[in-house]
Amino acid sequence: AASAAAFIDGLDQQRGAAAAREDLEAERAATLELAAVAARHGELERGRDLLVGWIERAPEDPAPLTQLCDLDASIEHWDGVIAAATRLAYVTAGEAQLDAAARAADAATRAGRPADAIPVLEHVHAAQPGVDHVRAKLREYYELGGAHRELAGVLLADAEHGQDPLDRFANYKRAAELLLYQVGDAAAAAIPAERALELNPEDFPVTMLTVDVMLGTGQTEQAGRVLEASIAAQKKRTPELAVLQQRMARIAASTGDRENQLGWLKKAFDVDRKNGEIAYELAQAATEAGDYELALKPLRAISLMEN
């Protein structure tokens, strides 16, 4: 510590002398060493400025970028880590590139902006498509960043190239759900929903997903036929029956038949009084119809639901 000031001054003189004789390698070595020593002895801003200045001169040099990542991480300057690690991922390859992407993703999470990591993860995934954990990380950050259409695209690719039927089914289903319920693109959701149904035609949620896709694409008659057949096959008053009746109510609502909508929703609510979605839709429809006595029943039920 006692000799730090003299050592820093000596490194600075060495750097200046190397610059004067245009010895780039010697100037680079002195600059990086000076930045490291300055940072270690409390001159963080000076150390950072030295690194940033060198990066501006030699943007393809990975060493100062790595050093800047370490410095910014030590002071929890996450924006700086995101920027440096992202740049590092573009100028490196192999394990170094993977490590840079991981650092950028971690910093983006710590900064509370996971979506900032998506571009660098996409770049690294394109450069190294065979690395499974990058693909998994990209899926995770699409989810965290609310990039639902992009996440659906990755899930679809996984489903198309997957070998395990259960995994393919899950990926098709999730992709269809994202496209329909999050993105609001029923037409785009049609193919993954259809593929999921082909893989598991007995799966009730996927059947309902397919019905919702039909409703979203204006195929109300076809959706009605599917629902009527499914309702006829139900032998007991089950939560599944209530969901089928709820979908029939949505068909009635889409055609402006408010009376039938209320009728189906009342049936669905009588079958399953614990379904908050059905209770809400009945309360809403009854309120719009001016039947406040009816609307109070599902509202009371909602107020007692644990969830």
mmCIF file of C-alpha atoms in Angstrom, residues 23-205:
data_model
loop_
_atom_site.group_PDB
_atom_site.id
_atom_site.type_symbol
_atom_site.label_atom_id
_atom_site.label_comp_id
_atom_site.label_asym_id
_atom_site.label_seq_id
_atom_site.Cartn_x
_atom_site.Cartn_y
_atom_site.Cartn_z
ATOM 1 C CA ASP A 23 4.910 0.209 -29.041
ATOM 2 C CA LEU A 24 1.300 -0.948 -28.941
ATOM 3 C CA GLU A 25 1.914 -4.191 -27.036
ATOM 4 C CA ALA A 26 3.899 -2.477 -24.289
ATOM 5 C CA GLU A 27 1.298 0.296 -24.047
ATOM 6 C CA ARG A 28 -1.488 -2.299 -23.799
ATOM 7 C CA ALA A 29 0.291 -4.265 -21.060
ATOM 8 C CA ALA A 30 1.010 -1.126 -19.029
ATOM 9 C CA THR A 31 -2.565 0.135 -19.452
ATOM 10 C CA LEU A 32 -4.170 -3.104 -18.272
ATOM 11 C CA GLU A 33 -1.768 -3.425 -15.350
ATOM 12 C CA LEU A 34 -2.287 0.218 -14.403
ATOM 13 C CA ALA A 35 -6.079 -0.220 -14.504
ATOM 14 C CA ALA A 36 -5.859 -3.309 -12.281
ATOM 15 C CA VAL A 37 -3.516 -1.707 -9.721
ATOM 16 C CA ALA A 38 -5.516 1.535 -9.635
ATOM 17 C CA ALA A 39 -8.742 -0.381 -9.007
ATOM 18 C CA ARG A 40 -7.137 -2.482 -6.272
ATOM 19 C CA HIS A 41 -6.032 0.656 -4.459
ATOM 20 C CA GLY A 42 -9.355 2.472 -4.537
ATOM 21 C CA GLU A 43 -9.010 4.443 -7.776
ATOM 22 C CA LEU A 44 -11.966 2.625 -9.350
ATOM 23 C CA GLU A 45 -13.031 5.435 -11.645
ATOM 24 C CA ARG A 46 -9.508 5.847 -13.001
ATOM 25 C CA GLY A 47 -9.159 2.113 -13.561
ATOM 26 C CA ARG A 48 -12.484 1.972 -15.334
ATOM 27 C CA ASP A 49 -11.697 4.969 -17.544
ATOM 28 C CA LEU A 50 -8.406 3.360 -18.595
ATOM 29 C CA LEU A 51 -10.176 0.147 -19.609
ATOM 30 C CA VAL A 52 -12.979 1.922 -21.448
ATOM 31 C CA GLY A 53 -10.459 4.051 -23.305
ATOM 32 C CA TRP A 54 -8.482 1.013 -24.421
ATOM 33 C CA ILE A 55 -11.652 -0.836 -25.466
ATOM 34 C CA GLU A 56 -12.572 2.131 -27.663
ATOM 35 C CA ARG A 57 -9.185 1.817 -29.370
ATOM 36 C CA ALA A 58 -9.197 -1.976 -29.616
ATOM 37 C CA PRO A 59 -12.845 -3.155 -29.514
ATOM 38 C CA GLU A 60 -11.915 -6.720 -30.540
ATOM 39 C CA ASP A 61 -9.510 -7.239 -27.616
ATOM 40 C CA PRO A 62 -11.165 -9.586 -25.073
ATOM 41 C CA ALA A 63 -8.748 -9.026 -22.158
ATOM 42 C CA PRO A 64 -9.818 -5.445 -21.220
ATOM 43 C CA LEU A 65 -13.474 -6.442 -21.650
ATOM 44 C CA THR A 66 -13.017 -9.310 -19.200
ATOM 45 C CA GLN A 67 -11.205 -7.001 -16.805
ATOM 46 C CA LEU A 68 -13.973 -4.403 -17.086
ATOM 47 C CA CYS A 69 -16.588 -7.094 -16.367
ATOM 48 C CA ASP A 70 -14.734 -8.072 -13.203
ATOM 49 C CA LEU A 71 -14.331 -4.461 -12.078
ATOM 50 C CA ASP A 72 -17.986 -3.548 -12.678
ATOM 51 C CA ALA A 73 -19.184 -6.750 -10.992
ATOM 52 C CA SER A 74 -17.090 -5.915 -7.919
ATOM 53 C CA ILE A 75 -18.959 -2.619 -7.502
ATOM 54 C CA GLU A 76 -22.318 -4.093 -8.637
ATOM 55 C CA HIS A 77 -22.468 -1.823 -11.670
ATOM 56 C CA TRP A 78 -24.687 -4.273 -13.564
ATOM 57 C CA ASP A 79 -25.326 -2.059 -16.590
ATOM 58 C CA GLY A 80 -21.579 -2.000 -17.173
ATOM 59 C CA VAL A 81 -21.321 -5.775 -16.816
ATOM 60 C CA ILE A 82 -24.172 -6.278 -19.309
ATOM 61 C CA ALA A 83 -22.481 -4.017 -21.865
ATOM 62 C CA ALA A 84 -18.980 -5.462 -21.465
ATOM 63 C CA ALA A 85 -20.094 -9.108 -21.312
ATOM 64 C CA THR A 86 -22.320 -8.662 -24.352
ATOM 65 C CA ARG A 87 -19.438 -7.180 -26.330
ATOM 66 C CA LEU A 88 -17.211 -9.991 -25.094
ATOM 67 C CA ALA A 89 -19.667 -12.581 -26.413
ATOM 68 C CA TYR A 90 -19.404 -11.019 -29.875
ATOM 69 C CA VAL A 91 -15.588 -11.077 -30.011
ATOM 70 C CA THR A 92 -14.924 -14.530 -28.511
ATOM 71 C CA ALA A 93 -15.835 -18.129 -29.303
ATOM 72 C CA GLY A 94 -16.132 -21.472 -27.553
ATOM 73 C CA GLU A 95 -16.146 -21.569 -23.751
ATOM 74 C CA ALA A 96 -15.186 -17.899 -23.473
ATOM 75 C CA GLN A 97 -18.264 -16.927 -25.448
ATOM 76 C CA LEU A 98 -20.496 -19.166 -23.326
ATOM 77 C CA ASP A 99 -19.071 -17.645 -20.143
ATOM 78 C CA ALA A 100 -19.639 -14.115 -21.461
ATOM 79 C CA ALA A 101 -23.285 -14.877 -22.266
ATOM 80 C CA ALA A 102 -23.795 -16.347 -18.800
ATOM 81 C CA ARG A 103 -22.294 -13.222 -17.199
ATOM 82 C CA ALA A 104 -24.511 -10.931 -19.275
ATOM 83 C CA ALA A 105 -27.603 -12.948 -18.340
ATOM 84 C CA ASP A 106 -26.734 -12.934 -14.636
ATOM 85 C CA ALA A 107 -26.109 -9.172 -14.676
ATOM 86 C CA ALA A 108 -29.387 -8.525 -16.508
ATOM 87 C CA THR A 109 -31.241 -10.505 -13.849
ATOM 88 C CA ARG A 110 -29.486 -8.614 -11.047
ATOM 89 C CA ALA A 111 -30.354 -5.328 -12.759
ATOM 90 C CA GLY A 112 -34.016 -6.370 -12.853
ATOM 91 C CA ARG A 113 -34.119 -6.324 -16.661
ATOM 92 C CA PRO A 114 -33.830 -9.957 -17.841
ATOM 93 C CA ALA A 115 -34.991 -8.991 -21.334
ATOM 94 C CA ASP A 116 -31.655 -7.168 -21.828
ATOM 95 C CA ALA A 117 -29.926 -10.563 -21.983
ATOM 96 C CA ILE A 118 -32.051 -11.894 -24.838
ATOM 97 C CA PRO A 119 -30.025 -10.453 -27.779
ATOM 98 C CA VAL A 120 -26.706 -11.841 -26.524
ATOM 99 C CA LEU A 121 -28.239 -15.240 -25.744
ATOM 100 C CA GLU A 122 -29.758 -15.329 -29.227
ATOM 101 C CA HIS A 123 -26.367 -14.508 -30.744
ATOM 102 C CA VAL A 124 -24.553 -17.215 -28.795
ATOM 103 C CA HIS A 125 -27.274 -19.766 -29.509
ATOM 104 C CA ALA A 126 -26.961 -19.014 -33.239
ATOM 105 C CA ALA A 127 -23.171 -19.377 -33.005
ATOM 106 C CA GLN A 128 -23.292 -22.584 -30.927
ATOM 107 C CA PRO A 129 -26.707 -24.197 -31.586
ATOM 108 C CA GLY A 130 -25.619 -27.557 -30.205
ATOM 109 C CA VAL A 131 -25.094 -26.275 -26.649
ATOM 110 C CA ASP A 132 -28.198 -27.363 -24.752
ATOM 111 C CA HIS A 133 -27.762 -25.158 -21.711
ATOM 112 C CA VAL A 134 -27.679 -22.014 -23.878
ATOM 113 C CA ARG A 135 -30.937 -23.079 -25.497
ATOM 114 C CA ALA A 136 -32.426 -23.696 -22.048
ATOM 115 C CA LYS A 137 -31.147 -20.323 -20.837
ATOM 116 C CA LEU A 138 -32.669 -18.615 -23.867
ATOM 117 C CA ARG A 139 -36.041 -20.218 -23.120
ATOM 118 C CA GLU A 140 -35.763 -19.101 -19.493
ATOM 119 C CA TYR A 141 -35.009 -15.486 -20.426
ATOM 120 C CA TYR A 142 -37.716 -15.343 -23.074
ATOM 121 C CA GLU A 143 -40.104 -16.308 -20.266
ATOM 122 C CA LEU A 144 -38.631 -13.803 -17.794
ATOM 123 C CA GLY A 145 -38.573 -11.046 -20.388
ATOM 124 C CA GLY A 146 -42.130 -11.650 -21.583
ATOM 125 C CA ALA A 147 -40.983 -12.519 -25.118
ATOM 126 C CA HIS A 148 -43.831 -14.990 -25.568
ATOM 127 C CA ARG A 149 -43.790 -15.270 -29.350
ATOM 128 C CA GLU A 150 -40.046 -15.894 -29.381
ATOM 129 C CA LEU A 151 -40.380 -18.484 -26.612
ATOM 130 C CA ALA A 152 -43.119 -20.213 -28.602
ATOM 131 C CA GLY A 153 -40.754 -20.331 -31.580
ATOM 132 C CA VAL A 154 -38.078 -22.115 -29.530
ATOM 133 C CA LEU A 155 -40.653 -24.549 -28.123
ATOM 134 C CA LEU A 156 -41.934 -25.316 -31.613
ATOM 135 C CA ALA A 157 -38.419 -26.014 -32.851
ATOM 136 C CA ASP A 158 -37.823 -28.297 -29.864
ATOM 137 C CA ALA A 159 -41.083 -30.129 -30.581
ATOM 138 C CA GLU A 160 -40.316 -30.540 -34.276
ATOM 139 C CA HIS A 161 -36.839 -31.979 -33.674
ATOM 140 C CA GLY A 162 -37.512 -33.835 -30.429
ATOM 141 C CA GLN A 163 -37.557 -37.614 -30.063
ATOM 142 C CA ASP A 164 -39.501 -38.103 -26.831
ATOM 143 C CA PRO A 165 -43.286 -38.020 -27.543
ATOM 144 C CA LEU A 166 -44.046 -36.668 -24.062
ATOM 145 C CA ASP A 167 -41.590 -33.782 -24.469
ATOM 146 C CA ARG A 168 -42.882 -33.031 -27.960
ATOM 147 C CA PHE A 169 -46.465 -32.980 -26.670
ATOM 148 C CA ALA A 170 -45.560 -30.638 -23.793
ATOM 149 C CA ASN A 171 -43.682 -28.260 -26.110
ATOM 150 C CA TYR A 172 -46.468 -28.128 -28.708
ATOM 151 C CA LYS A 173 -49.034 -27.506 -25.989
ATOM 152 C CA ARG A 174 -47.029 -24.767 -24.287
ATOM 153 C CA ALA A 175 -46.289 -23.079 -27.619
ATOM 154 C CA ALA A 176 -49.997 -23.057 -28.510
ATOM 155 C CA GLU A 177 -50.933 -21.667 -25.088
ATOM 156 C CA LEU A 178 -48.406 -18.852 -25.385
ATOM 157 C CA LEU A 179 -49.476 -17.900 -28.893
ATOM 158 C CA LEU A 180 -53.173 -18.003 -28.038
ATOM 159 C CA TYR A 181 -53.408 -16.642 -24.511
ATOM 160 C CA GLN A 182 -50.323 -14.404 -24.257
ATOM 161 C CA VAL A 183 -49.732 -13.215 -27.814
ATOM 162 C CA GLY A 184 -53.381 -13.353 -28.878
ATOM 163 C CA ASP A 185 -52.582 -14.971 -32.233
ATOM 164 C CA ALA A 186 -55.116 -17.778 -32.616
ATOM 165 C CA ALA A 187 -54.091 -18.494 -36.215
ATOM 166 C CA ALA A 188 -50.459 -19.077 -35.191
ATOM 167 C CA ALA A 189 -51.604 -21.280 -32.302
ATOM 168 C CA ALA A 190 -53.619 -23.564 -34.583
ATOM 169 C CA ILE A 191 -50.765 -25.782 -35.819
ATOM 170 C CA PRO A 192 -49.105 -26.491 -32.440
ATOM 171 C CA ALA A 193 -52.517 -27.110 -30.854
ATOM 172 C CA GLU A 194 -53.400 -29.556 -33.623
ATOM 173 C CA ARG A 195 -50.057 -31.361 -33.285
ATOM 174 C CA ALA A 196 -50.479 -31.638 -29.517
ATOM 175 C CA LEU A 197 -53.959 -33.092 -29.976
ATOM 176 C CA GLU A 198 -52.632 -35.619 -32.483
ATOM 177 C CA LEU A 199 -50.041 -36.781 -29.953
ATOM 178 C CA ASN A 200 -52.564 -37.068 -27.114
ATOM 179 C CA PRO A 201 -56.194 -36.942 -28.298
ATOM 180 C CA GLU A 202 -57.488 -37.883 -24.823
ATOM 181 C CA ASP A 203 -55.933 -34.889 -23.077
ATOM 182 C CA PHE A 204 -58.779 -32.662 -21.880
ATOM 183 C CA PRO A 205 -56.837 -29.364 -21.532
#
